[in-house]
Coordinates of C-alpha atoms in Angstrom, one line a residue:
X59 CA 25.9 -19.7 9.3
X60 CA 23.9 -20.0 12.5
X61 CA 21.7 -17.3 14.0
X62 CA 22.2 -16.8 17.8
X63 CA 18.7 -16.5 19.3
X64 CA 17.9 -15.9 23.0
X65 CA 19.2 -18.6 25.4
X66 CA 17.0 -21.6 25.8
X67 CA 14.6 -21.4 28.6
X68 CA 14.0 -24.2 31.1
X69 CA 10.3 -24.0 30.4
X70 CA 8.7 -25.4 27.2
X71 CA 8.4 -23.1 24.3
X72 CA 5.0 -21.4 24.2
X73 CA 2.2 -22.0 21.8
X74 CA 1.1 -18.8 20.0
X75 CA -2.6 -18.9 19.8
X76 CA -5.1 -16.3 18.6
X77 CA -7.7 -15.3 21.2
X78 CA -11.2 -15.6 19.7
X79 CA -12.5 -12.8 21.9
X80 CA -10.1 -10.0 21.3
X81 CA -8.1 -11.3 18.4
X82 CA -4.8 -10.7 20.1
X83 CA -1.8 -13.1 19.7
X84 CA -0.9 -14.3 23.2
X85 CA 1.4 -16.8 24.8
X86 CA -0.5 -19.9 25.9
X87 CA 0.4 -23.3 27.4
X88 CA 1.8 -25.9 25.1
X89 CA -0.8 -28.0 23.4
X90 CA -1.0 -30.6 20.6
X91 CA -1.4 -28.7 17.3
X92 CA -4.8 -28.7 15.7
X93 CA -5.1 -29.9 12.1
X94 CA -4.8 -26.3 10.8
X95 CA -1.9 -25.3 13.0
X96 CA 1.4 -23.9 11.7
X97 CA 4.4 -25.6 13.3
X98 CA 7.9 -24.1 13.5
X99 CA 10.8 -26.1 14.8
X100 CA 14.3 -25.4 15.8
X101 CA 16.9 -25.3 13.0
X102 CA 20.0 -27.4 13.5
X103 CA 22.8 -26.0 15.7
X104 CA 20.5 -23.3 17.1
X105 CA 19.2 -23.4 20.7
X106 CA 16.2 -21.6 22.1
X107 CA 12.9 -20.6 20.5
X108 CA 14.0 -20.2 16.9
X109 CA 12.0 -20.9 13.8
X110 CA 12.8 -23.2 10.9
X111 CA 12.6 -22.0 7.3
X112 CA 9.2 -21.3 5.9
X113 CA 7.3 -24.2 4.4
X114 CA 6.6 -26.5 7.3
X115 CA 2.9 -26.5 7.6
X116 CA 0.2 -28.3 9.6
X117 CA 0.2 -32.0 10.1
X118 CA 4.0 -32.4 10.2
X119 CA 3.9 -33.7 13.8
X120 CA 6.1 -33.1 16.7
X121 CA 9.5 -34.8 16.2
X122 CA 11.1 -33.4 19.4
X123 CA 13.0 -30.3 20.2
X124 CA 11.7 -26.8 21.0
X125 CA 8.4 -26.3 19.2
X126 CA 6.5 -23.0 18.5
X127 CA 3.0 -23.4 17.2
X128 CA 1.0 -20.7 15.5
X129 CA -2.5 -22.0 15.8
X130 CA -5.9 -21.0 14.4
X131 CA -9.1 -22.7 13.5
X132 CA -8.4 -22.1 9.8
X133 CA -5.2 -20.8 8.2
X134 CA -6.8 -17.5 7.0
X135 CA -8.1 -16.6 10.5
X136 CA -4.5 -16.1 11.7
X137 CA -4.0 -13.1 9.4
X138 CA -7.3 -11.5 10.4
X139 CA -6.4 -11.9 14.1
X140 CA -2.9 -10.6 13.5
X141 CA -4.0 -7.1 12.7
X142 CA -7.2 -5.0 12.3
X143 CA -6.2 -4.6 8.7
X144 CA -5.0 -8.1 8.1
X145 CA -2.0 -8.9 5.7
X146 CA -2.0 -12.0 3.5
X147 CA -1.5 -15.2 5.5
X148 CA 2.0 -15.7 4.2
X149 CA 3.0 -12.2 5.4
X150 CA 1.5 -12.7 8.8
X151 CA 3.3 -16.1 9.2
X152 CA 6.6 -14.5 8.1
X153 CA 6.3 -11.7 10.6
X154 CA 5.4 -14.1 13.5
X155 CA 8.3 -16.4 12.6
X156 CA 10.7 -13.4 12.6
X157 CA 9.3 -12.2 16.0
X158 CA 9.8 -15.7 17.5
X159 CA 13.4 -15.8 16.2
X160 CA 14.1 -12.4 17.7
X161 CA 12.9 -13.6 21.1
X162 CA 11.6 -11.7 24.1
X163 CA 12.6 -8.0 23.8
X164 CA 12.7 -7.7 27.6
X165 CA 15.2 -10.5 28.2
X166 CA 18.6 -8.9 28.8
X167 CA 20.3 -12.2 27.9
X168 CA 18.8 -12.1 24.4
X169 CA 21.1 -10.4 21.9
X170 CA 18.0 -9.1 20.1
X171 CA 16.4 -7.7 23.2
X172 CA 15.9 -4.0 23.7
X173 CA 18.5 -3.7 26.6
X174 CA 21.1 -5.4 24.4
X175 CA 20.3 -3.4 21.3
X176 CA 20.3 -0.1 23.1
X177 CA 23.6 -0.8 24.8
X178 CA 25.4 -1.8 21.6
X179 CA 27.5 0.8 19.7
X180 CA 26.2 2.1 16.5
X181 CA 29.5 1.6 14.6
X182 CA 28.1 0.2 11.4
X183 CA 30.5 -2.0 9.5
X184 CA 33.4 -1.8 11.9
X185 CA 35.7 -4.8 12.0
X186 CA 35.0 -5.5 15.6
X187 CA 31.3 -5.6 15.0
X188 CA 31.5 -7.7 11.8
X189 CA 33.5 -10.3 13.7
X190 CA 31.4 -10.6 16.7
X191 CA 29.1 -13.7 16.8
X192 CA 27.9 -13.0 20.3
X193 CA 26.0 -9.8 19.7
X194 CA 23.8 -9.4 16.7
X195 CA 23.2 -5.8 17.7
X196 CA 26.8 -4.8 17.2
X197 CA 26.8 -5.4 13.4
X198 CA 24.8 -2.3 12.4
X199 CA 24.6 -2.1 8.6
X200 CA 28.0 -3.9 8.2
X201 CA 28.8 -7.1 6.5
X202 CA 28.5 -9.2 9.8
X203 CA 24.8 -8.2 10.1
X204 CA 24.1 -8.7 6.4
X205 CA 25.2 -12.3 6.7
X206 CA 23.2 -12.9 9.9
X207 CA 20.2 -11.1 8.4
X208 CA 20.2 -13.5 5.4
X209 CA 19.9 -16.5 7.7
X210 CA 17.4 -14.9 10.0
X211 CA 15.1 -13.6 7.2
X212 CA 15.4 -16.8 5.2
X213 CA 14.3 -18.8 8.2
X214 CA 11.3 -16.4 8.7
X215 CA 10.3 -16.8 5.0
X216 CA 10.8 -13.2 4.0
X217 CA 12.2 -14.3 0.6
X218 CA 8.7 -15.2 -0.4
X219 CA 7.4 -11.7 0.3
X220 CA 8.3 -9.6 -2.7
X221 CA 5.9 -6.6 -2.6
X222 CA 7.5 -3.6 -1.0
X223 CA 4.6 -2.8 1.4
X224 CA 4.2 -6.4 2.5
X225 CA 8.0 -6.8 2.9
X226 CA 8.0 -3.8 5.3
X227 CA 5.0 -5.3 7.2
X228 CA 6.8 -8.7 7.6
X229 CA 10.0 -6.9 8.6
X230 CA 8.3 -4.8 11.3
X231 CA 9.2 -7.0 14.3
X232 CA 12.8 -6.1 13.5
X233 CA 12.2 -2.6 12.3
X234 CA 10.6 -1.6 15.6
X235 CA 13.5 -2.9 17.7
X236 CA 16.4 -1.1 16.1
X237 CA 16.6 1.4 13.3
X238 CA 20.1 0.5 12.1
X239 CA 19.5 -3.2 12.0
X240 CA 16.1 -2.9 10.5
X241 CA 17.4 -0.6 7.8
X242 CA 20.2 -3.1 7.0
X243 CA 17.7 -6.0 6.9
X244 CA 15.6 -4.0 4.5
X245 CA 18.4 -4.2 1.9
X246 CA 18.3 -8.0 1.9
X247 CA 17.3 -9.2 -1.6
X248 CA 16.1 -12.7 -0.8
X249 CA 17.4 -16.3 -0.2
X250 CA 20.6 -16.9 -2.1
X251 CA 21.0 -13.2 -3.0
X252 CA 23.9 -11.2 -1.8
X253 CA 23.2 -8.0 0.3
X254 CA 21.7 -5.4 -1.9
X255 CA 24.3 -3.4 -3.7
X256 CA 24.2 0.4 -3.2
X257 CA 24.6 3.0 -5.8
X258 CA 26.5 5.8 -4.0
X259 CA 25.5 9.3 -4.6
X260 CA 24.5 12.3 -2.5
X261 CA 23.0 11.9 1.0
X262 CA 19.7 10.1 0.8
X263 CA 20.3 9.0 -2.8
X264 CA 22.0 5.7 -2.2
X265 CA 19.6 3.0 -3.2
X266 CA 19.4 -0.8 -2.9
X267 CA 19.5 -2.5 -6.2
X268 CA 18.2 -6.0 -5.3
X269 CA 15.8 -5.1 -2.5
X270 CA 12.1 -4.7 -3.3
X271 CA 11.8 -1.7 -0.9
X272 CA 12.7 1.6 -2.7
X273 CA 15.7 3.4 -1.3
X274 CA 13.7 6.6 -0.5
X275 CA 11.2 4.6 1.5
X276 CA 13.4 2.2 3.4
X277 CA 14.7 4.7 5.9
X278 CA 11.3 6.4 6.5
X279 CA 9.6 3.0 7.0
X280 CA 12.2 1.9 9.5
X281 CA 12.1 5.2 11.3
X282 CA 8.3 5.1 11.7
X283 CA 8.5 1.6 13.2
X284 CA 11.4 2.4 15.6
X285 CA 9.7 5.7 16.7
X286 CA 6.5 3.7 17.4
X287 CA 8.5 1.6 19.9
X288 CA 9.7 4.7 21.7
X289 CA 6.1 6.0 21.8
X290 CA 4.9 2.8 23.3
X291 CA 7.5 3.0 26.0
X292 CA 6.4 6.5 26.9
X293 CA 2.7 5.7 26.7
X294 CA 3.1 2.6 28.9
X295 CA 4.7 4.8 31.6
X296 CA 2.0 7.5 31.4
X297 CA -0.9 5.1 31.2
X298 CA 0.4 2.9 33.9
X299 CA 1.4 5.6 36.4
X300 CA -1.1 8.3 35.4
X301 CA -3.8 7.2 37.9
X302 CA -1.4 7.3 40.9
X303 CA 0.6 10.3 39.7
X304 CA -1.8 13.0 38.4
X305 CA 1.2 15.1 37.2
X306 CA 1.9 12.6 34.5
X307 CA -1.6 13.2 32.9
X308 CA -0.4 16.4 31.4
X309 CA 1.6 14.3 28.9
X310 CA -1.4 12.5 27.6
X311 CA -2.3 15.2 25.0
X312 CA 1.4 15.3 23.9
X313 CA 1.5 11.6 23.3
X314 CA -1.8 11.7 21.5
X315 CA -0.4 14.3 19.1
X316 CA 2.7 12.2 18.7
X317 CA 0.5 9.2 17.9
X318 CA -1.4 11.1 15.3
X319 CA 1.8 12.4 13.7
X320 CA 3.2 8.9 13.6
X321 CA 0.0 7.6 11.9
X322 CA 0.2 10.4 9.3
X323 CA 3.8 9.6 8.4
X324 CA 3.1 5.9 8.2
X325 CA 0.0 6.6 6.0
X326 CA 2.1 8.5 3.5
X327 CA 4.9 5.8 3.6
X328 CA 2.4 3.0 3.1
X329 CA 0.7 4.7 0.2
X330 CA 4.1 5.3 -1.4
X331 CA 5.2 1.7 -0.8
X332 CA 1.9 0.4 -2.5
X333 CA 2.5 2.5 -5.6
X334 CA 3.7 0.6 -8.7
X335 CA 7.4 0.5 -9.1
X336 CA 8.7 3.8 -10.5
X337 CA 11.7 4.4 -12.8
X338 CA 14.9 5.3 -10.9
X339 CA 15.3 9.0 -10.3
X340 CA 17.1 10.7 -13.1
X341 CA 20.2 12.9 -12.5
X342 CA 19.2 15.4 -15.1
X343 CA 19.0 19.1 -14.3
X344 CA 15.5 19.5 -15.6
X345 CA 12.8 20.9 -13.4
X346 CA 11.1 17.6 -12.9
X347 CA 14.2 15.4 -12.8
X348 CA 14.4 12.9 -10.0
X349 CA 10.8 13.2 -8.9
X350 CA 8.0 12.7 -11.4
X351 CA 6.8 9.1 -10.7
X352 CA 8.8 9.0 -7.5
X353 CA 7.0 12.0 -6.0
X354 CA 5.6 10.1 -3.0
X355 CA 9.0 8.7 -2.2
X356 CA 10.6 12.1 -2.3
X357 CA 7.9 13.6 -0.1
X358 CA 8.2 10.7 2.4
X359 CA 12.0 11.1 2.3
X360 CA 11.7 14.7 3.4
X361 CA 8.5 14.9 5.5
X362 CA 8.9 11.7 7.6
X363 CA 12.3 12.6 9.1
X364 CA 11.2 16.3 9.5
X365 CA 8.0 15.6 11.3
X366 CA 9.3 12.7 13.4
X367 CA 12.3 14.8 14.6
X368 CA 9.7 16.9 16.4
X369 CA 7.9 13.8 17.7
X370 CA 11.2 12.3 19.0
X371 CA 12.0 15.6 20.8
X372 CA 8.6 15.5 22.5
X373 CA 9.0 11.8 23.4
X374 CA 12.4 12.7 24.9
X375 CA 10.9 15.3 27.1
X376 CA 8.1 13.0 28.2
X377 CA 10.5 10.2 29.1
X378 CA 12.8 12.6 31.0
X379 CA 9.9 14.0 33.0
X380 CA 8.8 10.5 33.8
X381 CA 12.2 9.7 35.2
X382 CA 13.4 7.6 32.3
X383 CA 17.0 8.8 31.6
X384 CA 19.5 7.4 29.1
X385 CA 20.2 4.4 31.3
X386 CA 16.5 3.2 31.2
X387 CA 15.1 1.1 28.4
X388 CA 13.0 4.0 26.9
X389 CA 15.8 6.5 27.2
X390 CA 18.3 4.1 25.7
X391 CA 16.0 3.3 22.8
X392 CA 15.6 7.0 22.1
X393 CA 19.3 7.7 22.3
X394 CA 20.2 4.7 20.1
X395 CA 17.5 5.7 17.6
X396 CA 18.8 9.3 17.4
X397 CA 22.4 8.1 16.9
X398 CA 21.3 5.7 14.1
X399 CA 19.5 8.4 12.0
X400 CA 22.5 9.1 9.7
X401 CA 23.0 5.3 9.1
X402 CA 19.4 5.1 7.7
X403 CA 19.6 8.4 5.8
X404 CA 16.8 9.9 7.8
X405 CA 18.8 12.7 9.5
X406 CA 18.7 16.4 8.6
X407 CA 21.1 15.8 5.6
X408 CA 18.9 13.2 4.1
X409 CA 15.8 15.3 4.5
X410 CA 17.6 18.3 2.9
X411 CA 18.5 16.1 -0.1
X412 CA 14.9 15.2 -0.8
X413 CA 13.7 18.8 -0.1
X414 CA 16.0 20.0 -2.8
X415 CA 14.6 17.5 -5.2
X416 CA 11.1 18.6 -4.5
X417 CA 12.1 22.3 -4.9
X418 CA 13.5 21.5 -8.3
X419 CA 10.3 19.8 -9.4
X420 CA 7.8 22.3 -8.1
X421 CA 7.2 24.2 -11.4
X422 CA 6.3 20.9 -13.2
X423 CA 4.1 19.7 -10.3
X424 CA 2.3 23.1 -10.0
X425 CA 1.5 23.1 -13.7
X426 CA -0.4 19.8 -13.5
X427 CA -2.5 20.6 -10.4
X428 CA -6.2 19.8 -10.9
X429 CA -8.9 22.4 -10.4
X430 CA -11.6 19.9 -9.4
X431 CA -12.0 17.5 -6.5
X432 CA -11.1 13.9 -6.9
X433 CA -14.2 11.9 -7.8
X434 CA -14.8 8.2 -7.9
X435 CA -13.3 5.3 -5.9
X436 CA -10.0 6.0 -4.1
X437 CA -7.0 4.7 -5.9
X438 CA -5.7 1.3 -4.7
X439 CA -2.6 2.6 -2.8
X440 CA -4.8 4.4 -0.3
X441 CA -6.9 1.3 0.4
X442 CA -4.6 -0.3 2.9
X443 CA -7.1 -3.1 3.6
X444 CA -6.8 -4.3 0.0
X445 CA -3.9 -6.1 -1.6
X446 CA -1.9 -3.8 -3.8
X447 CA -1.2 -4.2 -7.5
X448 CA 1.2 -7.1 -8.1
X449 CA 4.9 -6.1 -8.5
X450 CA 6.0 -6.3 -12.1
X451 CA 8.6 -8.8 -13.0
X452 CA 8.3 -10.9 -9.8
X453 CA 9.0 -14.6 -10.6
X454 CA 6.5 -17.2 -9.4
X455 CA 7.7 -19.4 -6.7
X456 CA 9.1 -22.7 -7.8
X457 CA 6.7 -25.7 -7.8
X458 CA 3.6 -23.6 -7.7
X459 CA 1.3 -23.7 -10.7
X460 CA 0.4 -20.3 -12.1
X461 CA 2.5 -18.6 -9.5
X462 CA 0.0 -19.2 -6.7
X463 CA 0.6 -21.0 -3.4
X464 CA -1.8 -23.5 -1.9
X465 CA -3.4 -20.9 0.2
X466 CA -4.4 -18.9 -2.9
X467 CA -1.9 -16.1 -2.6
X468 CA 0.7 -15.0 -5.2
X469 CA 4.4 -15.4 -4.3
X470 CA 4.5 -11.9 -2.9
X471 CA 1.6 -12.5 -0.6
X472 CA -1.1 -10.8 -2.7
X473 CA -4.6 -12.0 -3.4
X474 CA -5.5 -12.5 -7.1
X475 CA -7.4 -9.3 -7.5
X476 CA -7.7 -8.6 -11.1
X477 CA -5.3 -5.7 -11.3
X478 CA -4.0 -5.0 -14.7
X479 CA -0.3 -5.6 -15.4
X480 CA 2.0 -2.7 -14.8
X481 CA 0.3 -1.5 -11.7
X482 CA -2.7 0.2 -13.4
X483 CA -6.2 -0.7 -12.3
X484 CA -9.4 -0.1 -14.1
X485 CA -10.5 3.4 -13.6
X486 CA -7.5 4.1 -11.5
X487 CA -4.4 6.2 -12.3
X488 CA -1.0 5.4 -13.5
X489 CA 2.5 6.2 -12.4
X490 CA 3.2 9.9 -12.5
X491 CA -0.1 11.3 -11.4
X492 CA 0.5 11.4 -7.6
X493 CA 0.5 15.2 -7.4
X494 CA -2.8 15.3 -9.2
X495 CA -4.4 12.7 -7.0
X496 CA -3.1 14.3 -3.8
X497 CA -4.3 17.7 -4.7
X498 CA -7.7 16.3 -5.8
X499 CA -8.0 14.5 -2.4
X500 CA -7.4 17.8 -0.6
X501 CA -10.1 19.4 -2.7
X502 CA -12.5 16.5 -2.0
X503 CA -11.9 16.7 1.7
X504 CA -12.7 20.5 1.6
X505 CA -15.8 19.9 -0.4
X506 CA -17.2 17.5 2.3
X507 CA -17.3 20.3 4.8
X508 CA -20.6 21.4 3.4
X509 CA -22.1 17.9 3.5
X510 CA -22.0 17.4 7.3
X511 CA -24.7 19.1 9.4
X512 CA -23.2 18.4 12.8
X513 CA -26.2 16.5 14.1
X514 CA -24.1 13.9 15.9
X515 CA -20.5 13.3 17.0
X516 CA -19.5 11.7 13.7
X517 CA -20.9 14.5 11.6
X518 CA -19.3 17.1 13.9
X519 CA -15.9 15.4 13.4
X520 CA -16.4 15.2 9.6
X521 CA -17.5 18.9 9.5
X522 CA -14.4 19.9 11.5
X523 CA -12.2 17.8 9.3
X524 CA -13.7 19.3 6.1
X525 CA -13.3 22.8 7.4
X526 CA -9.7 22.2 8.2
X527 CA -9.1 20.6 4.8
X528 CA -10.7 23.7 3.2
X529 CA -8.3 25.9 5.1
X530 CA -5.4 23.8 3.8
X531 CA -6.8 24.0 0.3
X532 CA -6.7 27.8 0.5
X533 CA -3.0 27.5 1.3
X534 CA -2.5 25.1 -1.6
X535 CA -4.0 27.7 -4.0
X536 CA -1.8 30.4 -2.6
X537 CA 1.3 28.4 -3.4
X538 CA 0.4 27.7 -7.0
X539 CA 1.9 30.9 -8.5
X540 CA 5.2 31.0 -6.6
X541 CA 5.7 27.3 -7.2
X542 CA 5.7 27.9 -10.9
X543 CA 8.8 30.0 -10.7
X544 CA 10.5 28.2 -7.8
X545 CA 12.7 25.9 -10.0
X546 CA 14.8 28.8 -11.3
X547 CA 17.0 28.5 -8.2
X548 CA 16.0 25.3 -6.3
X549 CA 18.7 25.8 -3.7
X550 CA 17.3 29.2 -2.7
X551 CA 15.8 29.5 0.8
X552 CA 12.4 30.6 -0.8
X553 CA 12.3 27.5 -3.0
X554 CA 13.1 25.2 -0.1
X555 CA 10.4 26.9 2.0
X556 CA 7.9 26.3 -0.8
X557 CA 8.9 22.7 -1.0
X558 CA 8.4 22.3 2.7
X559 CA 4.9 23.8 2.6
X560 CA 3.9 21.8 -0.4
X561 CA 5.2 18.5 1.1
X562 CA 3.2 19.1 4.3
X563 CA 0.0 19.7 2.2
X564 CA 0.6 16.4 0.4
X565 CA 1.0 14.7 3.7
X566 CA -2.4 16.1 4.7
X567 CA -3.9 14.8 1.5
X568 CA -2.5 11.3 2.2
X569 CA -4.1 11.4 5.6
X570 CA -7.4 12.3 4.1
X571 CA -7.2 9.5 1.5
X572 CA -6.2 6.8 4.0
X573 CA -8.8 7.8 6.5
X574 CA -11.6 7.8 3.9
X575 CA -10.6 4.5 2.5
X576 CA -10.6 3.0 6.0
X577 CA -14.1 4.4 6.7
X578 CA -15.8 1.3 5.4
X579 CA -18.4 0.7 8.1
X580 CA -16.3 -1.6 10.3
X581 CA -15.7 1.0 12.9
X582 CA -11.9 1.0 12.6
X583 CA -10.0 3.6 14.4
X584 CA -8.2 4.4 11.2
X585 CA -11.5 5.2 9.6
X586 CA -12.5 7.6 12.3
X587 CA -12.0 11.4 12.2
X588 CA -10.2 11.9 15.5
X589 CA -6.7 10.9 14.5
X590 CA -7.0 12.6 11.1
X591 CA -8.3 15.9 12.7
X592 CA -5.4 15.8 15.2
X593 CA -2.8 15.1 12.4
X594 CA -4.1 17.8 10.2
X595 CA -4.2 20.2 13.1
X596 CA -0.5 19.5 13.6
X597 CA 0.2 20.1 9.9
X598 CA -1.7 23.4 10.0
X599 CA 0.4 24.4 13.0
X600 CA 3.6 23.7 11.2
X601 CA 2.4 25.7 8.3
X602 CA 1.3 28.6 10.5
X603 CA -2.3 28.3 9.2
X604 CA -4.9 29.3 11.8
X605 CA -7.3 26.6 12.7
X606 CA -11.0 27.0 11.9
X607 CA -13.1 26.9 15.0
X608 CA -14.9 25.9 17.0
X609 CA -13.9 22.2 16.7
X610 CA -14.0 19.2 19.0
X611 CA -10.8 18.4 20.8
X612 CA -9.6 15.1 19.3
X613 CA -6.7 14.5 21.8
X614 CA -8.8 12.7 24.4
X615 CA -10.2 9.9 22.1
X616 CA -6.8 9.6 20.4
X617 CA -5.1 9.2 23.8
X618 CA -7.7 6.7 24.8
X619 CA -7.0 4.6 21.7
X620 CA -3.2 4.7 22.4
X621 CA -3.6 3.8 26.0
X622 CA -5.9 0.9 25.1
X623 CA -3.4 -0.4 22.5
X624 CA -0.4 -0.4 24.9
X625 CA -2.5 -2.2 27.5
X626 CA -3.7 -4.9 25.0
X627 CA -0.4 -5.4 23.3
X628 CA -1.2 -3.7 20.0
X629 CA 1.3 -1.8 17.9
X630 CA 1.1 1.9 17.2
X631 CA 0.8 1.4 13.5
X632 CA -1.9 2.1 10.9
X633 CA -2.7 -1.7 10.7
X634 CA -3.3 -2.1 14.5
X635 CA -0.9 -5.1 14.6
X636 CA -1.1 -7.5 17.6
X637 CA 2.3 -7.9 19.3
X638 CA 3.6 -11.3 20.2
X639 CA 5.7 -10.3 23.3

């Protein structure tokens, strides 16, 4: 089966070279590939800038046809130039191959472009969509798209990326273009594998069997990426026209808050994806049934759609005020994304399903809450710059001795890092202790309020962040007693309200953990205090918790980061990924 990429251009295919100065991936004039360049060629029966299956490396020569070269002085440098928090080289190459296959998102003739995707119906699985070979966007989550996804993702080399978090990173070029198609692609199990079978249950409970991405996290991960694209469209408008139209500057703080909320939701999702594989949720009626080791997945399944519903409403207001109606690219993206929420299980019904699961588990989770702050190194899932624990049961790639590729990575794209089998690391924590770690991180963040003297800007930000964490910790303590009795009637309004508040507090703890892990002396935006302070302020507002004051306003630096990213072609994600187009 052939993949229909964008129509062939009359100009030669561009070389994708990493800029040594800024590290961004940019289009450049065609040039002979250096010795360490990766070369991707057109597959048979496909026209335009498509990419051949993974495995063609440097030195293969130019044998004619359209050629796309991903060049770097050394293979590992490409991964570092691909993102501020670089993925393994195999993952970076897979993502770049996929992005080249998808083509220019602004070309209306491209079936994978934003205009084409936003104008396509969201009728997933309909006969008309499944039989259409001209529009990849029309397939939704139906069988037609599943077949095309297999060819597309195999050509990009996604089958060699088996870890859940790295699979989502490699899929992000597709996830950020269309929620429905990205969610369908996430169910793909690998080369030669049929589309992931689904176990049908209640809303939000259907899960892919063969996909490495857990069911509870597939929808939130796709929603975060797609919402980031809408945020980019709104930020491009405000940043580009703000100097000439002062009235648009009023939306800068709104977009800064949306950016912080998006980073918070992605932080939680990334931590959950990096956790060792947990047993499938059990259907039993017990108080902890269905959550336990899958706590982070349940929290993400509820919090991400709930928080991002507010974000999308704000983005819709900004786009409308900027003159971008439903017929525009930004307005069409937002309308299509809103219509696709039920397909991905991230609508109100899906969020309510996970909220009920959390409510049923509250007594067991409240009983194990720690009374001391988390001490020692942060657990591996919060250290997004490090490779996660290897996925258990992943077979080594054929022909590779010891399950490692020539570039030194494991088949899932992980560095050999000495993690113990089963996802436990020395001195770390095992499956099932998520609530303990999250509560401990909240206590640790509150304890740091006393360690900052406010002598400079960084200490002032840390002091404000610690004071806000202490205010949230007070709320956490107030919830302990009612949570112990909430499981008697998990469907009651009071129990669901407790689950809502507890989930928001765990989201705040995930933000604190990810920020602290990224604060490693490299000056990364993710390691700074501004976005975390703005995200926690939004969480406190949703909880109705008064903010401690006075505190510096983090919206100006957060907006400056967002505006700089959209100007430099950097994604709105926690990794600060460079965009190809």
